[in-house]
Coordinates of C-alpha atoms in Angstrom, one line a residue:
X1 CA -25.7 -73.1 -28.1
X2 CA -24.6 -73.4 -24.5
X3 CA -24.0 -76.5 -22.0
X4 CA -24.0 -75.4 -18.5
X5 CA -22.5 -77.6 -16.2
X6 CA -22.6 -77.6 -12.2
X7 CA -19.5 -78.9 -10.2
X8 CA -20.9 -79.6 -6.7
X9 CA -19.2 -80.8 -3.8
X10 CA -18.0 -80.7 -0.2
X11 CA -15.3 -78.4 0.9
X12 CA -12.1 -80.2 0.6
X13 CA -13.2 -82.8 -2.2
X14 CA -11.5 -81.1 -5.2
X15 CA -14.5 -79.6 -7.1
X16 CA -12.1 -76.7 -8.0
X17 CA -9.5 -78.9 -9.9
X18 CA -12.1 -80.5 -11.8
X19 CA -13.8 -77.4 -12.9
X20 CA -10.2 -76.3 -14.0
X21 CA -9.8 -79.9 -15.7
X22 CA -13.1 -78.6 -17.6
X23 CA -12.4 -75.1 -18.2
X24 CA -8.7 -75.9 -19.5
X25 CA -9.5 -78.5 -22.2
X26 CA -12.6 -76.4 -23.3
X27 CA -9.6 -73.8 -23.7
X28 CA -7.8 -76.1 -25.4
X29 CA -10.3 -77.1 -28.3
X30 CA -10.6 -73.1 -28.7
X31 CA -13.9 -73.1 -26.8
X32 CA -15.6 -70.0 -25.6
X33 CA -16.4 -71.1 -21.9
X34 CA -16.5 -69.0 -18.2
X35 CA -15.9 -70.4 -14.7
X36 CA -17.8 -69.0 -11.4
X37 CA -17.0 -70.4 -8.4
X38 CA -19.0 -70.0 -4.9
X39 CA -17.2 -71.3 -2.2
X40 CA -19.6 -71.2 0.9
X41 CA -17.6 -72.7 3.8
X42 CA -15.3 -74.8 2.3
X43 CA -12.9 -75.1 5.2
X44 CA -15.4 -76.5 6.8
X45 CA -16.4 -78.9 5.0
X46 CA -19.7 -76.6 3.6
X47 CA -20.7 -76.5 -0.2
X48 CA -18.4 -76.0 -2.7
X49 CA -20.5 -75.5 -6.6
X50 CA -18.9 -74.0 -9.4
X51 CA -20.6 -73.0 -12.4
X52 CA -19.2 -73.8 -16.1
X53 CA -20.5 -72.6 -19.2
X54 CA -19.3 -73.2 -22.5
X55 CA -20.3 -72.8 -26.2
X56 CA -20.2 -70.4 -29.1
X57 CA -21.2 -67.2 -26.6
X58 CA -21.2 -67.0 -23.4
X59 CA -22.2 -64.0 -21.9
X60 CA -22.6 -65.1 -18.0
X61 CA -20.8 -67.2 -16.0
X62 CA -23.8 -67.9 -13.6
X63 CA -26.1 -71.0 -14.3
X64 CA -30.5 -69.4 -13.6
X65 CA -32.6 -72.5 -11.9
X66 CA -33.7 -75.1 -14.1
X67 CA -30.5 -74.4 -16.7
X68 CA -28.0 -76.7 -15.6
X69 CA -27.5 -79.7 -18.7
X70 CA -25.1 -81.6 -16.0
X71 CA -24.5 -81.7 -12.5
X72 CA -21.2 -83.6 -11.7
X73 CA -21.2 -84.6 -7.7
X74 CA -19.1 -85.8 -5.4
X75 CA -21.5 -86.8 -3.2
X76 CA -25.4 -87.8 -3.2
X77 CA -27.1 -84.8 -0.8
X78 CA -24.8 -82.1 -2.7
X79 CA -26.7 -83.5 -6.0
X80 CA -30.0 -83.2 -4.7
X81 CA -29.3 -80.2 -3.1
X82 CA -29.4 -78.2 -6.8
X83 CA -31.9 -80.4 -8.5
X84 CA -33.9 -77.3 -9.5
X85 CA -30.8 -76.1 -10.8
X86 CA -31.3 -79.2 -13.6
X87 CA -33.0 -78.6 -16.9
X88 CA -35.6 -81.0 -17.5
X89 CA -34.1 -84.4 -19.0
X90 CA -30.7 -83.3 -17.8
X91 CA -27.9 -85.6 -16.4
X92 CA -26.7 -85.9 -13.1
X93 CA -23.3 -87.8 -12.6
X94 CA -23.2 -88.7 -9.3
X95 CA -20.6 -90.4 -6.5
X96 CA -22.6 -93.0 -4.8
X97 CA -20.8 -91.1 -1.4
X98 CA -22.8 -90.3 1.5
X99 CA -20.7 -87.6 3.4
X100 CA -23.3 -86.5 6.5
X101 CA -23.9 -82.8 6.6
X102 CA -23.6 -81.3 10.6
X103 CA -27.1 -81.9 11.4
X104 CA -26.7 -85.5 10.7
X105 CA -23.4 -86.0 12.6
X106 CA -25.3 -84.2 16.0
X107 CA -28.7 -86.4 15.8
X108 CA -30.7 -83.6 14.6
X109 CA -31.5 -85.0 11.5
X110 CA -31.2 -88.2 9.5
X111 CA -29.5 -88.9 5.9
X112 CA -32.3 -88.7 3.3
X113 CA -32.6 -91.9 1.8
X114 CA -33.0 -93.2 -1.4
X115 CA -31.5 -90.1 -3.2
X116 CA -30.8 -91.4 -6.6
X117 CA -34.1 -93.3 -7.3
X118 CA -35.2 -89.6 -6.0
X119 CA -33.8 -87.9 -8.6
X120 CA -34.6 -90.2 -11.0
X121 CA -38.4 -89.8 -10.3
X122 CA -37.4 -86.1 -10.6
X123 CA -36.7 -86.5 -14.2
X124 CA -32.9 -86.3 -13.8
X125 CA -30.8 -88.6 -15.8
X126 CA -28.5 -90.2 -13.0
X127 CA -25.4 -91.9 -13.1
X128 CA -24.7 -93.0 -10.1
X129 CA -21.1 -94.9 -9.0
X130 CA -18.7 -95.7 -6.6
X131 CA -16.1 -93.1 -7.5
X132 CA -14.5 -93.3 -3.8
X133 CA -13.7 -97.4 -4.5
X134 CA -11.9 -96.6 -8.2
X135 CA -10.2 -93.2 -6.6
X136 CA -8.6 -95.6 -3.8
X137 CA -7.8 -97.9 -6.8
X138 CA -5.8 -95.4 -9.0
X139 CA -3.8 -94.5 -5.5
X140 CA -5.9 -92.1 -3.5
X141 CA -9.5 -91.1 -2.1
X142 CA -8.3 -87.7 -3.3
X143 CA -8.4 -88.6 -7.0
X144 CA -11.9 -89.0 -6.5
X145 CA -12.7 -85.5 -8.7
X146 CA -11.0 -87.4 -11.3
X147 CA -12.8 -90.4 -12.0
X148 CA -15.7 -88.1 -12.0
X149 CA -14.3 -86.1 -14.3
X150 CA -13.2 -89.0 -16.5
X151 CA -16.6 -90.4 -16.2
X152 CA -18.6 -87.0 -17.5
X153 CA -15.8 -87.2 -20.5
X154 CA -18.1 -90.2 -21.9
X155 CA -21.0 -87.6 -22.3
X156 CA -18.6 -84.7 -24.2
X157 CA -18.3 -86.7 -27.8
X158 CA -16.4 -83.9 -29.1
X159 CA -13.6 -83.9 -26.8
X160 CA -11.0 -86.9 -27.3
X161 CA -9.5 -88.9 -24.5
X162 CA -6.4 -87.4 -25.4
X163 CA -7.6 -83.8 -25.4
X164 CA -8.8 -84.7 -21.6
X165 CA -5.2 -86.3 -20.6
X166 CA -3.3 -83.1 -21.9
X167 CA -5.5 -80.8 -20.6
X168 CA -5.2 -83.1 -17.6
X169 CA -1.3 -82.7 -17.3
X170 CA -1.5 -78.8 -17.4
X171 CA -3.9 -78.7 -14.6
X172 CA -2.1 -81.6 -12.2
X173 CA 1.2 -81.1 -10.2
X174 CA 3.6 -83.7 -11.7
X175 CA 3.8 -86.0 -8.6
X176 CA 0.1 -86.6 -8.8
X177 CA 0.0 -86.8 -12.9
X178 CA 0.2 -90.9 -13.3
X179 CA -2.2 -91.4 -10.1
X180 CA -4.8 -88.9 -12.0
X181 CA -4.6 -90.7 -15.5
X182 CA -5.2 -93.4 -14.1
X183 CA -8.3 -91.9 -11.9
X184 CA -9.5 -90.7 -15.4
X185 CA -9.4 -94.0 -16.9
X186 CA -11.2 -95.8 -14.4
X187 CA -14.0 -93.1 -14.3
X188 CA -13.8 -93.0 -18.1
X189 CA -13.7 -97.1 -18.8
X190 CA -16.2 -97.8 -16.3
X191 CA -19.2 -95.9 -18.1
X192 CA -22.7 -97.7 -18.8

């Protein structure tokens, strides 16, 4: 059996760390898993998704329409933006965030609204926080990826807490290790 999982972000928000947070503890446990990651125009500020898929065989690392078991987002229009990626019944895990795309920011368009209830009537399982408010509490808007991350460790029984921190300390430049536990923790604790 294999979980596919969809990292999805905008440019500059970490999605690349937190697919390497994945992909190292999956290493870890001794789990066969492959990263793919499209980078669009990251630099400025354009989607960032990165495909993980992990399990007893993986063949591809590229996640077909209506595969996906998880979408972890960073910010609410980025999730919707691959719903038909999302298998029916799946989970999206979602920052409450509204970052406005260019199109917002000239006048040319509005924000959608009422994304998550969207989803929801979708047939998406959504999880929807304020990961930007417990980021800026573990020390940085940054760390955001993290409580995210932290958060989607509540859905992966198999995995300890303590699996996730050492995986976490591989992946993290010292300097930034105690603010990014912490991140984790606060995603992690926080969980319905």
């Amino acid at each position: 059996m294999t979980t596919n999982v969809m990292i999805v972000g905008v440019g500059g928000q970490g999605s690349l760390l937190a697919s390497k947070l994945l992909g190292q503890v999956l290493l870890d446990k001794g789990v066969q898993v492959k990263v793919s990651e499209v980078h669009g125009m990251s630099q400025r500020g354009g989607s960032v998704v990165t495909y993980v898929r992990f399990g007893d065989e993986v063949n591809s690392p590229i996640i077909d329409k209506g595969q996906a078991d998880y979408i972890i987002s960073f910010e609410k229009l980025e999730a919707a933006r691959y719903m038909e990626n999302l298998k029916l019944g799946g989970t999206v895990i979602v920052s409450d965030q509204q970052i406005d795309p260019m199109p917002v920011v000239t006048g040319a368009a509005s924000y959608p609204e009422n994304l998550a209830q969207k989803m929801k009537d979708a047939g998406a399982n959504v999880d929807c926080f304020d990961a930007l408010s417990l980021a800026l509490k573990a020390g940085s808007a940054k760390s955001a990826n993290i409580v995210l991350m932290g958060r989607f460790s509540t859905y992966c029984k198999d995995i300890s807490k303590e699996e996730w921190l050492a995986a976490l300390e591989r992946c993290v430049k010292p300097q930034f290790l105690e603010m990014n536990k912490k991140a984790f923790d606060l995603g992690r604790e926080t969980a319905n």
